[in-house]
């Protein structure tokens, strides 16, 4: 049976004159094969597609890996690869240079001789940038779950709780609704901690009259969502409301103007130019967004240095922020799909300045 992703991968391999590819990344393995087990390798040639795994998965793997020949590998996966390649004229095996440690490379290179290892980057990741309809449906469900979690937490968070208690409630909520886990360590950053762009939930006790930034997502059926909202508990310093309005303006402007054909640099500038115009450019020290999918950060990048071109089917975040050390910070983040004509927004939580009573 043919597997569309394998067919596309072969095209990409041909463009790079790669005759055989050894896939070691677990995410790429799941993407290509559908196999969800924790251990395995993929070997792709122009006329064969193998999933190599071990004894534990010999029932599960053939059920999940459509279009793959499942092979139980021996103690050393390299021996099995050599055997599989022995009947072909393949003398060079491409490997994923961004995934293989130097130590693993040294071992593989030694054991595979006389087959030579050839480093390649991003062959599968380039395919993963473009989400098909099935993937978009899963990503919409992951985004819906993030929205639902935010709604739930608005009714849960109270002065006197620790950030960690709120984080745990979010985790339980998402897991109860079917998530495998949160898609990264949940950020609940309150008060002056909200000026830390990656203020993972701590033991800090939430006070009144301050901001709280929630940045979190659900990992659902293999795909991530990534949502940020900043709210007020009571009346924070007026300066924080001022930066909230600027971040919101930058975020909405970016959503209004981002479109296919734009580079990551141009998309980044949509948000950055507004924040800079108000004099807060120095306080927006991260990029405007990033690709999202099976991993929370993937290609393309929406940053000052990115030449990536936005194309239909890509899912990216739009997440400008302003951070004032010692006072607080604001970030607002949505997940969007680039379409033929513009964008579709996956996350829908309100962005109106929300003030919860203390
Ligand atoms: N906290 C991860 C992100 O929003 O990129
Ligand atoms: Mn985020
Ligand atoms: Mn993000």
Short mmCIF file of C-alpha atoms in Angstrom, two decimals, residues 11-334:
data_model
loop_
_atom_site.label_atom_id
_atom_site.label_comp_id
_atom_site.label_asym_id
_atom_site.label_seq_id
_atom_site.Cartn_x
_atom_site.Cartn_y
_atom_site.Cartn_z
CA UNK A 11 10.51 13.39 -4.01
CA UNK A 12 12.38 15.46 -1.43
CA UNK A 13 15.07 12.79 -1.24
CA UNK A 14 15.48 12.75 -5.01
CA UNK A 15 15.89 16.54 -5.04
CA UNK A 16 18.85 16.09 -2.70
CA UNK A 17 20.19 12.98 -4.49
CA UNK A 18 19.49 10.90 -1.40
CA UNK A 19 18.87 7.23 -2.21
CA UNK A 20 18.28 5.98 1.32
CA UNK A 21 17.24 7.79 4.48
CA UNK A 22 17.60 6.60 8.08
CA UNK A 23 14.97 8.37 10.22
CA UNK A 24 15.83 8.43 13.92
CA UNK A 25 13.57 11.27 15.15
CA UNK A 26 10.64 9.82 17.08
CA UNK A 27 8.32 12.61 15.91
CA UNK A 28 9.29 12.05 12.28
CA UNK A 29 8.80 8.32 12.77
CA UNK A 30 5.25 8.86 14.02
CA UNK A 31 4.53 11.37 11.25
CA UNK A 32 5.62 9.00 8.49
CA UNK A 33 4.27 5.73 9.84
CA UNK A 34 1.46 6.50 12.29
CA UNK A 35 3.23 4.19 14.75
CA UNK A 36 2.91 5.58 18.29
CA UNK A 37 5.35 3.26 20.08
CA UNK A 38 8.25 4.72 22.01
CA UNK A 39 11.05 3.06 20.09
CA UNK A 40 11.82 2.43 16.44
CA UNK A 41 13.54 3.61 13.27
CA UNK A 42 12.44 4.22 9.71
CA UNK A 43 14.41 3.31 6.62
CA UNK A 44 13.22 4.70 3.29
CA UNK A 45 14.66 3.82 -0.10
CA UNK A 46 13.23 4.53 -3.54
CA UNK A 47 11.38 1.24 -3.55
CA UNK A 48 10.98 0.21 0.08
CA UNK A 49 9.71 1.68 3.34
CA UNK A 50 10.65 -0.12 6.55
CA UNK A 51 9.68 0.45 10.14
CA UNK A 52 12.23 -1.21 12.38
CA UNK A 53 11.17 -1.80 15.95
CA UNK A 54 11.60 -4.35 18.69
CA UNK A 55 9.79 -7.35 20.12
CA UNK A 56 7.50 -5.24 22.35
CA UNK A 57 5.78 -3.67 19.37
CA UNK A 58 5.45 -6.51 16.90
CA UNK A 59 1.64 -6.58 17.30
CA UNK A 60 1.03 -2.83 17.43
CA UNK A 61 3.43 -1.67 14.72
CA UNK A 62 1.96 -3.61 11.75
CA UNK A 63 -1.53 -2.44 12.76
CA UNK A 64 -0.54 1.23 12.78
CA UNK A 65 2.14 1.57 10.10
CA UNK A 66 0.17 1.65 6.85
CA UNK A 67 2.33 1.05 3.78
CA UNK A 68 5.39 0.01 5.77
CA UNK A 69 7.17 -3.31 6.02
CA UNK A 70 7.62 -3.84 9.75
CA UNK A 71 10.87 -5.54 10.70
CA UNK A 72 11.90 -6.65 14.18
CA UNK A 73 15.45 -5.41 14.58
CA UNK A 74 18.19 -7.25 16.43
CA UNK A 75 20.34 -6.04 19.31
CA UNK A 76 22.04 -3.63 16.92
CA UNK A 77 19.68 -1.84 14.55
CA UNK A 78 22.64 -1.21 12.26
CA UNK A 79 23.00 -4.96 11.55
CA UNK A 80 19.37 -5.09 10.41
CA UNK A 81 19.87 -1.98 8.24
CA UNK A 82 22.96 -3.49 6.63
CA UNK A 83 21.00 -6.64 5.86
CA UNK A 84 18.12 -4.68 4.35
CA UNK A 85 20.49 -2.63 2.20
CA UNK A 86 22.66 -5.58 1.16
CA UNK A 87 20.57 -6.51 -1.88
CA UNK A 88 20.68 -2.93 -3.25
CA UNK A 89 23.62 -0.90 -4.54
CA UNK A 90 23.24 1.64 -1.80
CA UNK A 91 26.59 2.76 -0.44
CA UNK A 92 25.48 5.99 1.23
CA UNK A 93 22.83 6.31 3.91
CA UNK A 94 21.48 9.76 4.77
CA UNK A 95 20.75 10.42 8.45
CA UNK A 96 18.99 13.22 10.32
CA UNK A 97 21.87 15.42 11.42
CA UNK A 98 19.70 17.47 13.78
CA UNK A 99 18.57 14.38 15.66
CA UNK A 100 21.64 12.15 15.96
CA UNK A 101 24.08 12.86 18.79
CA UNK A 102 27.79 12.79 18.06
CA UNK A 103 28.08 9.65 20.12
CA UNK A 104 25.30 7.85 18.21
CA UNK A 105 26.80 9.03 14.92
CA UNK A 106 30.20 7.58 15.82
CA UNK A 107 28.66 4.23 16.72
CA UNK A 108 26.41 4.08 13.63
CA UNK A 109 29.29 5.08 11.32
CA UNK A 110 31.51 2.34 12.71
CA UNK A 111 28.86 -0.38 12.65
CA UNK A 112 27.47 0.45 9.19
CA UNK A 113 30.78 0.25 7.32
CA UNK A 114 31.25 0.02 4.37
CA UNK A 115 28.01 2.01 4.02
CA UNK A 116 28.85 5.71 4.49
CA UNK A 117 26.69 8.06 6.54
CA UNK A 118 25.62 11.33 4.91
CA UNK A 119 24.16 14.19 7.03
CA UNK A 120 20.90 15.78 5.86
CA UNK A 121 18.67 18.35 7.55
CA UNK A 122 14.96 18.93 7.58
CA UNK A 123 13.78 16.46 4.93
CA UNK A 124 10.78 15.26 6.95
CA UNK A 125 10.39 18.58 8.80
CA UNK A 126 9.85 20.34 5.44
CA UNK A 127 6.87 18.06 4.80
CA UNK A 128 5.54 18.50 8.33
CA UNK A 129 5.23 22.26 7.76
CA UNK A 130 2.20 21.62 5.53
CA UNK A 131 -0.76 20.24 7.43
CA UNK A 132 -3.34 18.15 5.56
CA UNK A 133 -7.06 18.21 6.34
CA UNK A 134 -6.87 15.42 8.88
CA UNK A 135 -4.04 17.13 10.74
CA UNK A 136 -5.91 20.44 10.73
CA UNK A 137 -8.94 18.76 12.26
CA UNK A 138 -6.83 17.39 15.10
CA UNK A 139 -5.14 20.77 15.56
CA UNK A 140 -8.52 22.47 15.74
CA UNK A 141 -9.53 20.06 18.51
CA UNK A 142 -6.27 20.76 20.36
CA UNK A 143 -6.94 24.52 20.01
CA UNK A 144 -10.54 24.10 21.17
CA UNK A 145 -9.31 22.28 24.25
CA UNK A 146 -6.90 25.13 25.04
CA UNK A 147 -9.78 27.62 24.73
CA UNK A 148 -11.97 25.48 26.97
CA UNK A 149 -9.16 25.23 29.53
CA UNK A 150 -8.72 29.00 29.60
CA UNK A 151 -12.45 29.48 30.10
CA UNK A 152 -12.37 26.98 32.96
CA UNK A 153 -9.40 28.63 34.61
CA UNK A 154 -11.02 32.07 34.55
CA UNK A 155 -13.60 30.65 36.97
CA UNK A 156 -10.99 28.85 39.05
CA UNK A 157 -8.09 31.25 39.67
CA UNK A 158 -8.27 33.19 42.93
CA UNK A 159 -6.02 35.41 45.01
CA UNK A 160 -4.11 33.26 47.53
CA UNK A 161 -3.57 30.26 45.22
CA UNK A 162 -0.08 29.41 44.07
CA UNK A 163 0.73 29.47 40.36
CA UNK A 164 1.48 25.77 40.69
CA UNK A 165 -2.04 25.00 41.95
CA UNK A 166 -3.47 26.75 38.90
CA UNK A 167 -1.07 24.87 36.63
CA UNK A 168 -2.17 21.53 38.13
CA UNK A 169 -5.84 22.37 37.62
CA UNK A 170 -5.09 23.17 33.97
CA UNK A 171 -3.18 19.91 33.57
CA UNK A 172 -6.00 17.82 35.09
CA UNK A 173 -8.60 19.63 33.01
CA UNK A 174 -6.77 18.98 29.74
CA UNK A 175 -5.97 15.35 30.61
CA UNK A 176 -9.56 14.65 31.64
CA UNK A 177 -10.68 15.96 28.25
CA UNK A 178 -8.41 13.59 26.35
CA UNK A 179 -5.00 15.30 26.16
CA UNK A 180 -1.92 13.11 26.45
CA UNK A 181 -0.25 15.94 28.37
CA UNK A 182 0.26 19.67 28.19
CA UNK A 183 2.26 20.52 25.07
CA UNK A 184 5.05 22.16 27.15
CA UNK A 185 5.61 23.22 30.76
CA UNK A 186 2.64 25.46 31.51
CA UNK A 187 3.43 29.10 32.16
CA UNK A 188 1.43 30.76 34.92
CA UNK A 189 3.33 33.97 35.57
CA UNK A 190 1.74 36.39 38.01
CA UNK A 191 2.66 39.87 39.23
CA UNK A 192 6.26 40.84 38.53
CA UNK A 193 6.86 37.25 37.29
CA UNK A 194 4.69 38.06 34.25
CA UNK A 195 7.69 40.04 32.97
CA UNK A 196 9.48 36.69 32.50
CA UNK A 197 8.41 35.54 29.02
CA UNK A 198 8.89 31.90 30.08
CA UNK A 199 7.86 32.07 33.73
CA UNK A 200 6.91 28.44 34.26
CA UNK A 201 4.39 28.10 37.13
CA UNK A 202 6.09 28.51 40.51
CA UNK A 203 5.18 28.43 44.20
CA UNK A 204 4.47 32.17 44.10
CA UNK A 205 1.17 33.06 45.76
CA UNK A 206 -1.09 35.03 43.44
CA UNK A 207 -1.86 38.49 44.89
CA UNK A 208 -4.54 41.01 44.08
CA UNK A 209 -4.11 43.93 41.68
CA UNK A 210 -1.68 42.29 39.29
CA UNK A 211 -1.49 40.61 35.91
CA UNK A 212 -1.34 36.88 35.26
CA UNK A 213 -0.06 35.41 32.01
CA UNK A 214 -1.20 31.91 31.09
CA UNK A 215 0.75 30.29 28.24
CA UNK A 216 -0.11 26.66 27.70
CA UNK A 217 -1.43 24.10 25.26
CA UNK A 218 -2.73 20.58 24.92
CA UNK A 219 -0.95 17.70 23.24
CA UNK A 220 -3.89 15.87 21.70
CA UNK A 221 -3.62 12.87 19.37
CA UNK A 222 -0.05 13.82 18.56
CA UNK A 223 -0.59 17.56 17.87
CA UNK A 224 0.00 20.67 20.00
CA UNK A 225 -1.93 23.83 20.67
CA UNK A 226 -0.23 26.92 22.12
CA UNK A 227 -2.34 29.71 23.62
CA UNK A 228 -1.42 32.77 25.68
CA UNK A 229 -3.75 35.15 27.46
CA UNK A 230 -2.90 37.80 30.04
CA UNK A 231 -5.58 38.87 32.50
CA UNK A 232 -5.82 41.18 35.51
CA UNK A 233 -6.84 40.10 38.99
CA UNK A 234 -8.10 43.36 40.50
CA UNK A 235 -6.66 46.67 39.30
CA UNK A 236 -2.98 46.47 38.29
CA UNK A 237 -0.61 49.41 37.72
CA UNK A 238 -2.04 51.59 34.87
CA UNK A 239 1.22 51.15 32.95
CA UNK A 240 0.31 47.48 32.53
CA UNK A 241 -3.05 48.33 30.98
CA UNK A 242 -1.18 50.66 28.62
CA UNK A 243 1.12 47.86 27.43
CA UNK A 244 -1.83 45.46 27.22
CA UNK A 245 -3.49 47.75 24.69
CA UNK A 246 -0.28 48.03 22.65
CA UNK A 247 0.30 44.26 22.57
CA UNK A 248 -3.32 43.72 21.57
CA UNK A 249 -3.03 46.29 18.79
CA UNK A 250 0.15 44.61 17.52
CA UNK A 251 -1.42 41.16 17.68
CA UNK A 252 -4.64 42.18 15.91
CA UNK A 253 -2.71 44.12 13.26
CA UNK A 254 -0.59 41.04 12.55
CA UNK A 255 -3.65 38.80 12.26
CA UNK A 256 -5.24 41.30 9.90
CA UNK A 257 -2.27 41.59 7.55
CA UNK A 258 -0.37 38.30 7.66
CA UNK A 259 -0.84 36.39 4.41
CA UNK A 260 0.61 33.72 2.16
CA UNK A 261 3.73 34.77 0.26
CA UNK A 262 5.05 36.87 3.13
CA UNK A 263 8.40 35.98 4.67
CA UNK A 264 8.76 35.18 8.36
CA UNK A 265 10.71 38.44 8.68
CA UNK A 266 7.86 40.47 7.17
CA UNK A 267 5.30 38.79 9.41
CA UNK A 268 7.48 39.46 12.47
CA UNK A 269 7.74 43.13 11.52
CA UNK A 270 3.94 43.51 11.48
CA UNK A 271 3.90 43.16 15.26
CA UNK A 272 7.36 44.52 16.02
CA UNK A 273 6.91 47.82 14.17
CA UNK A 274 3.85 48.68 16.24
CA UNK A 275 5.50 47.84 19.55
CA UNK A 276 8.61 49.80 18.48
CA UNK A 277 6.48 52.78 17.42
CA UNK A 278 5.16 53.03 20.99
CA UNK A 279 8.73 52.91 22.35
CA UNK A 280 8.69 49.36 23.70
CA UNK A 281 10.79 47.63 20.99
CA UNK A 282 13.52 46.84 23.53
CA UNK A 283 10.96 45.07 25.69
CA UNK A 284 9.83 42.66 22.98
CA UNK A 285 12.83 40.34 22.98
CA UNK A 286 11.46 37.25 21.29
CA UNK A 287 10.09 36.44 17.88
CA UNK A 288 6.49 37.08 16.81
CA UNK A 289 5.68 33.43 16.22
CA UNK A 290 6.65 29.94 15.16
CA UNK A 291 5.34 26.92 13.34
CA UNK A 292 3.21 24.54 15.37
CA UNK A 293 2.29 20.91 14.84
CA UNK A 294 3.52 17.66 16.31
CA UNK A 295 6.09 19.80 18.12
CA UNK A 296 5.36 23.06 19.85
CA UNK A 297 8.16 24.82 18.00
CA UNK A 298 8.73 23.85 14.40
CA UNK A 299 9.20 25.47 11.02
CA UNK A 300 8.48 28.11 9.80
CA UNK A 301 9.75 30.89 12.08
CA UNK A 302 8.25 34.36 12.28
CA UNK A 303 11.36 36.21 13.38
CA UNK A 304 13.64 39.09 12.45
CA UNK A 305 16.03 36.65 10.73
CA UNK A 306 13.57 34.33 9.00
CA UNK A 307 13.49 33.95 5.21
CA UNK A 308 10.84 31.22 5.50
CA UNK A 309 7.95 31.96 3.15
CA UNK A 310 4.45 31.51 4.54
CA UNK A 311 2.37 29.12 2.44
CA UNK A 312 -1.13 27.61 2.61
CA UNK A 313 -1.34 24.69 5.03
CA UNK A 314 1.21 26.05 7.50
CA UNK A 315 0.12 26.51 11.10
CA UNK A 316 1.89 29.26 13.05
CA UNK A 317 1.46 31.23 16.25
CA UNK A 318 1.19 35.01 16.53
CA UNK A 319 2.43 36.05 19.96
CA UNK A 320 3.82 39.53 20.51
CA UNK A 321 4.62 40.63 24.05
CA UNK A 322 6.02 43.46 26.15
CA UNK A 323 7.92 42.73 29.38
CA UNK A 324 8.80 45.36 31.99
CA UNK A 325 11.17 43.86 34.59
CA UNK A 326 10.02 44.35 38.18
CA UNK A 327 6.53 45.42 37.09
CA UNK A 328 4.96 42.84 34.82
CA UNK A 329 4.42 41.76 31.25
CA UNK A 330 1.80 40.99 28.63
CA UNK A 331 1.71 38.42 25.85
CA UNK A 332 -1.22 37.47 23.64
CA UNK A 333 -0.95 34.38 21.45
CA UNK A 334 -3.20 32.69 18.92
#
